[in-house]
C-alpha cells in the first residue's frame, strides 16, 4: 500500500465533557476526510508502559492512571479533562501510532496517517496538559529509534499551538529535529525563536512564532526556506508530522488563516523532504482541529497529498 490510514473507533470513548472543543465528534469529522478510502486492517493494540516510558516518567504514567481510576474530571497535572475511559483510550491512541511506525519502517506502506484523540503534543515527560495525556508523536519517534534503529527523526508541527511537550522531551537530544510554526502569543506561551535546544541538541529545535492572522505567506515560506534547508544538512531517516488543523481559517481555538490547499502544499513539502532523505517515509499524527467541517476538509487535503494525488 502507498498510504496506511489508521483509526480506532475506541478513541471515541474519551469524552472530556459537554461543550468541550476536543469533542468525540472530532473522530467522525476526521474520518469523513478519508472519503471512500479504506482503513488499513490492523488489530488495535495499546501502548505498553515501557513504550510510554520512552518519553514519560513512570511516576507521571502512574499519576495519570490513578487520576482516571479515581474518577477525577481533570488530570491533577494540568488542564486536561478526562473521563473513566481516558487512560485506556490514550494507550490505544499511542499504540496505533506505533503500528503506523511498524508499517512504514517495514516497507508495508510508504506513508501513514493516524486519526487519534486525545491529541498529544502538549504532554511533557511528567505532565499532561492542553487536552493531552501522552505524547503520541514523541513516543512514535522514540519507538522508531529503539525498535527499528532509526538514527535521525524530524517532527514538523503545524498546529496553531506550540508543541511544548514534544520540544521538552527532545530538547537536549540531537537525534530528533523539532520544527514548529504556531501562533504567538497563544497557549501554551512557549515556542520563542530563541528556544533552539540545549547541550548536544542545540540548533535542532526551530520555532517560528507568528501573530494572529498569519497564513500561507508566512507559514509555507518558513517550511520551504528554513525546514527544507535544514534538512539538507540534517538528513533525517524518518519524517513525522504533528498535523493540527486548528491552524485552518475559521477554527475556534486559533487565529491563523491556512486553507485546504495550504495543507496539501505543506504535506507536499514534507513528502519532498522524505523522498530526498528518508526513502519517502512519512507518518502523520492528528493533533488539533476544532471546527468539525474544517477538520474534515483539512484532513481530506492532507490525505490526498499523502497518497500522491497532487495537482
Short mmCIF file of C-alpha atoms in Angstrom, two decimals:
data_model
loop_
_atom_site.label_atom_id
_atom_site.label_comp_id
_atom_site.label_asym_id
_atom_site.label_seq_id
_atom_site.Cartn_x
_atom_site.Cartn_y
_atom_site.Cartn_z
CA UNK A 1 0.00 0.00 0.00
CA UNK A 2 1.14 3.55 -0.58
CA UNK A 3 -0.61 5.19 2.39
CA UNK A 4 -1.76 3.43 5.54
CA UNK A 5 -4.84 5.01 7.10
CA UNK A 6 -5.19 4.06 10.74
CA UNK A 7 -8.06 4.81 13.08
CA UNK A 8 -9.53 3.12 16.14
CA UNK A 9 -13.18 3.92 16.99
CA UNK A 10 -12.37 3.13 20.61
CA UNK A 11 -10.91 6.63 20.92
CA UNK A 12 -14.50 7.91 20.94
CA UNK A 13 -14.74 6.55 24.49
CA UNK A 14 -12.67 9.51 25.68
CA UNK A 15 -15.20 12.23 26.47
CA UNK A 16 -13.84 15.38 28.13
CA UNK A 17 -17.34 16.70 28.77
CA UNK A 18 -20.24 18.52 27.19
CA UNK A 19 -19.23 21.63 25.27
CA UNK A 20 -15.54 20.76 25.27
CA UNK A 21 -13.82 21.61 21.95
CA UNK A 22 -11.90 18.31 21.91
CA UNK A 23 -15.20 16.52 21.44
CA UNK A 24 -15.98 12.95 20.43
CA UNK A 25 -17.32 14.20 17.09
CA UNK A 26 -13.78 15.13 16.03
CA UNK A 27 -13.08 11.48 15.28
CA UNK A 28 -16.04 11.22 12.90
CA UNK A 29 -15.14 14.56 11.30
CA UNK A 30 -11.61 13.38 10.57
CA UNK A 31 -12.91 10.05 9.29
CA UNK A 32 -15.14 11.87 6.81
CA UNK A 33 -11.98 13.42 5.43
CA UNK A 34 -10.89 10.00 4.21
CA UNK A 35 -13.78 9.88 1.76
CA UNK A 36 -14.00 6.46 0.10
CA UNK A 37 -10.51 5.42 1.17
CA UNK A 38 -10.44 2.26 3.25
CA UNK A 39 -8.78 1.97 6.62
CA UNK A 40 -5.77 -0.29 6.87
CA UNK A 41 -6.76 -3.53 8.55
CA UNK A 42 -4.96 -3.71 11.88
CA UNK A 43 -5.81 -5.35 15.18
CA UNK A 44 -5.83 -2.43 17.64
CA UNK A 45 -3.35 -2.57 20.47
CA UNK A 46 -2.48 -0.45 23.47
CA UNK A 47 0.95 1.01 24.01
CA UNK A 48 2.74 -0.68 26.89
CA UNK A 49 4.01 1.09 29.98
CA UNK A 50 7.56 0.53 28.75
CA UNK A 51 6.68 2.20 25.45
CA UNK A 52 5.10 5.19 27.20
CA UNK A 53 8.20 5.38 29.39
CA UNK A 54 10.32 6.02 26.31
CA UNK A 55 9.10 9.64 26.71
CA UNK A 56 7.23 9.93 30.02
CA UNK A 57 8.30 9.31 33.58
CA UNK A 58 6.84 6.22 35.18
CA UNK A 59 5.67 8.41 38.04
CA UNK A 60 3.56 10.54 35.69
CA UNK A 61 2.15 7.47 33.92
CA UNK A 62 1.04 6.19 37.31
CA UNK A 63 -0.47 9.55 38.25
CA UNK A 64 -2.48 9.68 35.01
CA UNK A 65 -3.79 6.16 35.58
CA UNK A 66 -4.74 6.88 39.20
CA UNK A 67 -6.41 10.18 38.34
CA UNK A 68 -8.66 8.46 35.82
CA UNK A 69 -9.39 5.47 38.08
CA UNK A 70 -10.28 7.83 40.93
CA UNK A 71 -12.91 9.47 38.75
CA UNK A 72 -11.30 12.90 38.56
CA UNK A 73 -12.69 15.16 35.86
CA UNK A 74 -9.26 16.76 35.25
CA UNK A 75 -5.75 15.38 35.41
CA UNK A 76 -4.05 16.58 38.58
CA UNK A 77 -1.08 17.70 36.46
CA UNK A 78 -2.89 20.28 34.35
CA UNK A 79 -5.73 21.36 32.08
CA UNK A 80 -6.71 18.00 30.58
CA UNK A 81 -10.28 16.87 31.11
CA UNK A 82 -10.84 13.11 31.43
CA UNK A 83 -13.50 10.51 31.98
CA UNK A 84 -13.39 6.87 33.11
CA UNK A 85 -12.08 5.60 29.75
CA UNK A 86 -9.49 8.28 29.03
CA UNK A 87 -6.42 6.36 30.20
CA UNK A 88 -7.27 3.27 28.14
CA UNK A 89 -8.08 5.44 25.13
CA UNK A 90 -4.76 7.25 25.40
CA UNK A 91 -2.92 3.91 25.45
CA UNK A 92 -4.75 2.80 22.31
CA UNK A 93 -4.05 6.13 20.58
CA UNK A 94 -0.33 5.79 21.20
CA UNK A 95 -0.41 2.13 20.21
CA UNK A 96 -1.99 2.99 16.88
CA UNK A 97 0.84 5.41 16.13
CA UNK A 98 3.38 2.70 16.89
CA UNK A 99 1.58 0.39 14.47
CA UNK A 100 1.97 3.09 11.83
CA UNK A 101 5.71 3.25 12.52
CA UNK A 102 5.94 -0.52 12.08
CA UNK A 103 4.10 -0.42 8.75
CA UNK A 104 6.28 2.33 7.33
CA UNK A 105 9.59 1.06 8.66
CA UNK A 106 8.84 -2.48 7.46
CA UNK A 107 8.11 -1.17 3.97
CA UNK A 108 4.45 -2.21 4.06
CA UNK A 109 3.41 1.41 3.50
CA UNK A 110 5.25 4.49 2.33
CA UNK A 111 3.23 6.98 4.34
CA UNK A 112 0.64 6.80 7.11
CA UNK A 113 -1.98 9.00 8.73
CA UNK A 114 -3.20 8.28 12.27
CA UNK A 115 -6.61 9.55 13.37
CA UNK A 116 -6.19 9.64 17.13
CA UNK A 117 -7.52 11.51 20.10
CA UNK A 118 -6.83 12.88 22.60
CA UNK A 119 -4.03 14.85 20.92
CA UNK A 120 -0.55 14.59 22.39
CA UNK A 121 1.93 17.33 21.57
CA UNK A 122 1.44 19.30 24.81
CA UNK A 123 2.21 16.32 27.06
CA UNK A 124 5.64 16.72 28.67
CA UNK A 125 7.70 13.96 30.30
CA UNK A 126 5.95 14.48 33.63
CA UNK A 127 2.76 16.35 32.88
CA UNK A 128 -0.44 16.05 30.86
CA UNK A 129 -1.81 19.39 29.71
CA UNK A 130 -3.69 21.11 26.89
CA UNK A 131 -6.15 18.23 26.24
CA UNK A 132 -3.20 15.78 26.06
CA UNK A 133 -2.40 12.73 28.22
CA UNK A 134 0.52 11.08 26.41
CA UNK A 135 2.66 12.48 23.62
CA UNK A 136 1.73 10.20 20.73
CA UNK A 137 4.19 11.55 18.19
CA UNK A 138 7.13 11.71 20.60
CA UNK A 139 6.55 8.12 21.66
CA UNK A 140 6.36 7.16 17.97
CA UNK A 141 9.68 8.88 17.28
CA UNK A 142 11.49 7.17 20.13
CA UNK A 143 9.90 3.82 19.24
CA UNK A 144 11.19 4.16 15.67
CA UNK A 145 14.66 4.66 17.08
CA UNK A 146 14.62 1.88 19.66
CA UNK A 147 12.63 -0.72 17.70
CA UNK A 148 13.75 -0.03 14.14
CA UNK A 149 17.18 1.52 14.57
CA UNK A 150 16.29 4.90 13.06
CA UNK A 151 19.09 7.41 13.66
CA UNK A 152 17.55 10.82 12.93
CA UNK A 153 13.90 11.84 13.05
CA UNK A 154 12.32 15.16 12.16
CA UNK A 155 9.00 16.19 13.70
CA UNK A 156 7.26 19.07 11.93
CA UNK A 157 4.33 20.60 13.82
CA UNK A 158 1.93 22.97 12.03
CA UNK A 159 -0.71 23.01 14.78
CA UNK A 160 -1.69 26.56 15.74
CA UNK A 161 -0.44 25.85 19.28
CA UNK A 162 3.21 25.23 20.06
CA UNK A 163 4.09 21.58 20.73
CA UNK A 164 5.79 22.34 24.01
CA UNK A 165 5.70 18.74 25.20
CA UNK A 166 7.41 17.39 22.09
CA UNK A 167 10.05 20.08 22.35
CA UNK A 168 10.65 19.39 26.05
CA UNK A 169 11.07 15.66 25.52
CA UNK A 170 13.80 16.11 22.91
CA UNK A 171 15.25 19.50 23.89
CA UNK A 172 18.77 18.19 24.54
CA UNK A 173 18.58 15.36 22.00
CA UNK A 174 20.12 15.99 18.56
CA UNK A 175 18.65 12.78 17.14
CA UNK A 176 15.17 14.38 16.93
CA UNK A 177 14.83 17.65 15.00
CA UNK A 178 11.72 19.61 16.02
CA UNK A 179 10.26 22.32 13.75
CA UNK A 180 7.17 24.30 14.70
CA UNK A 181 5.01 27.07 13.32
CA UNK A 182 2.48 28.42 15.81
CA UNK A 183 0.52 31.48 16.88
CA UNK A 184 2.18 33.73 19.45
CA UNK A 185 1.30 34.92 21.98
CA UNK A 186 -1.07 31.97 22.42
CA UNK A 187 -1.42 28.83 24.51
CA UNK A 188 0.83 27.44 26.00
CA UNK A 189 3.10 30.50 25.85
CA UNK A 190 6.21 28.66 24.67
CA UNK A 191 8.00 28.42 21.31
CA UNK A 192 10.05 31.60 21.10
CA UNK A 193 12.62 31.81 18.33
CA UNK A 194 15.45 31.59 20.85
CA UNK A 195 14.27 28.15 22.02
CA UNK A 196 16.72 26.18 19.89
CA UNK A 197 17.65 23.26 22.13
CA UNK A 198 20.37 22.78 24.71
CA UNK A 199 23.59 20.83 25.01
CA UNK A 200 24.08 18.47 22.10
CA UNK A 201 20.56 19.30 20.95
CA UNK A 202 21.39 22.97 20.38
CA UNK A 203 20.27 24.02 16.91
CA UNK A 204 17.96 21.06 16.33
CA UNK A 205 14.84 22.86 17.57
CA UNK A 206 13.46 25.58 15.28
CA UNK A 207 10.48 27.68 16.34
CA UNK A 208 8.66 30.05 14.02
CA UNK A 209 6.08 32.01 16.01
CA UNK A 210 3.65 34.23 14.10
CA UNK A 211 0.96 36.68 15.16
CA UNK A 212 -2.77 36.29 14.75
CA UNK A 213 -3.82 36.36 11.10
CA UNK A 214 -0.76 34.59 9.71
CA UNK A 215 -1.35 32.32 6.75
CA UNK A 216 0.23 30.87 3.66
CA UNK A 217 2.75 33.63 3.03
CA UNK A 218 4.33 33.23 6.45
CA UNK A 219 3.95 29.54 7.21
CA UNK A 220 4.68 27.90 3.87
CA UNK A 221 7.60 30.25 3.39
CA UNK A 222 9.39 29.10 6.55
CA UNK A 223 8.61 25.44 5.83
CA UNK A 224 10.16 25.83 2.40
CA UNK A 225 13.03 28.16 3.27
CA UNK A 226 14.01 27.11 6.79
CA UNK A 227 12.97 23.46 7.13
CA UNK A 228 13.98 22.27 3.66
CA UNK A 229 17.37 23.94 4.03
CA UNK A 230 17.91 22.50 7.50
CA UNK A 231 17.05 19.00 6.30
CA UNK A 232 19.69 19.18 3.59
CA UNK A 233 22.28 19.21 6.35
CA UNK A 234 20.40 17.07 8.89
CA UNK A 235 19.40 14.24 6.51
CA UNK A 236 16.58 12.63 8.52
CA UNK A 237 15.76 8.93 8.23
CA UNK A 238 12.07 9.37 9.08
CA UNK A 239 9.58 12.24 8.75
CA UNK A 240 6.85 12.73 11.35
CA UNK A 241 4.09 15.34 11.19
CA UNK A 242 2.05 16.74 14.06
CA UNK A 243 -0.93 17.52 11.85
CA UNK A 244 -3.00 20.11 13.67
CA UNK A 245 -5.85 21.56 11.63
CA UNK A 246 -6.64 24.30 14.15
CA UNK A 247 -4.29 26.45 12.08
CA UNK A 248 -7.00 26.48 9.39
CA UNK A 249 -9.07 29.61 8.89
CA UNK A 250 -12.23 29.55 10.96
CA UNK A 251 -11.05 27.36 13.81
CA UNK A 252 -12.49 28.44 17.17
CA UNK A 253 -9.19 27.89 19.03
CA UNK A 254 -6.84 29.57 16.58
CA UNK A 255 -6.47 32.72 14.51
CA UNK A 256 -4.35 31.52 11.60
CA UNK A 257 -5.67 31.57 8.04
CA UNK A 258 -4.39 28.41 6.37
CA UNK A 259 -6.57 26.86 3.68
CA UNK A 260 -7.04 23.29 2.49
CA UNK A 261 -4.74 24.00 -0.44
CA UNK A 262 -2.13 25.15 2.05
CA UNK A 263 -2.34 21.86 3.94
CA UNK A 264 -1.88 19.99 0.68
CA UNK A 265 1.17 22.08 -0.15
CA UNK A 266 2.64 21.72 3.35
CA UNK A 267 2.24 17.97 3.02
CA UNK A 268 3.95 18.03 -0.35
CA UNK A 269 6.92 19.87 1.17
CA UNK A 270 7.21 17.09 3.76
CA UNK A 271 6.95 14.44 1.05
CA UNK A 272 9.70 16.11 -0.92
CA UNK A 273 11.96 16.06 2.15
CA UNK A 274 11.07 12.42 2.71
CA UNK A 275 11.78 11.49 -0.90
CA UNK A 276 15.16 13.16 -0.80
CA UNK A 277 16.38 11.95 2.58
CA UNK A 278 14.10 9.33 4.17
CA UNK A 279 13.13 6.87 1.43
CA UNK A 280 9.70 8.51 1.26
CA UNK A 281 8.80 7.53 4.82
CA UNK A 282 6.24 9.82 6.47
CA UNK A 283 3.97 9.20 9.46
CA UNK A 284 1.41 11.87 10.27
CA UNK A 285 -0.48 12.07 13.56
CA UNK A 286 -3.64 14.11 14.15
CA UNK A 287 -3.31 16.86 16.74
CA UNK A 288 -5.76 19.77 16.94
CA UNK A 289 -8.62 20.93 14.74
CA UNK A 290 -11.86 22.01 16.42
CA UNK A 291 -14.07 23.29 13.61
CA UNK A 292 -15.62 19.99 12.53
CA UNK A 293 -16.17 20.92 8.90
CA UNK A 294 -12.70 22.44 8.75
CA UNK A 295 -11.20 19.30 10.24
CA UNK A 296 -12.90 17.15 7.60
CA UNK A 297 -11.69 19.32 4.75
CA UNK A 298 -8.18 19.81 6.11
CA UNK A 299 -7.71 16.09 6.75
CA UNK A 300 -9.01 15.32 3.27
CA UNK A 301 -6.48 17.63 1.63
CA UNK A 302 -3.69 16.20 3.77
CA UNK A 303 -4.54 12.57 2.97
CA UNK A 304 -4.90 13.22 -0.75
CA UNK A 305 -1.43 14.70 -0.74
CA UNK A 306 -0.01 11.78 1.27
CA UNK A 307 -1.47 9.48 -1.37
CA UNK A 308 0.41 11.49 -4.00
CA UNK A 309 -2.78 12.75 -5.61
CA UNK A 310 -1.19 16.05 -6.46
CA UNK A 311 -2.20 18.70 -8.87
#
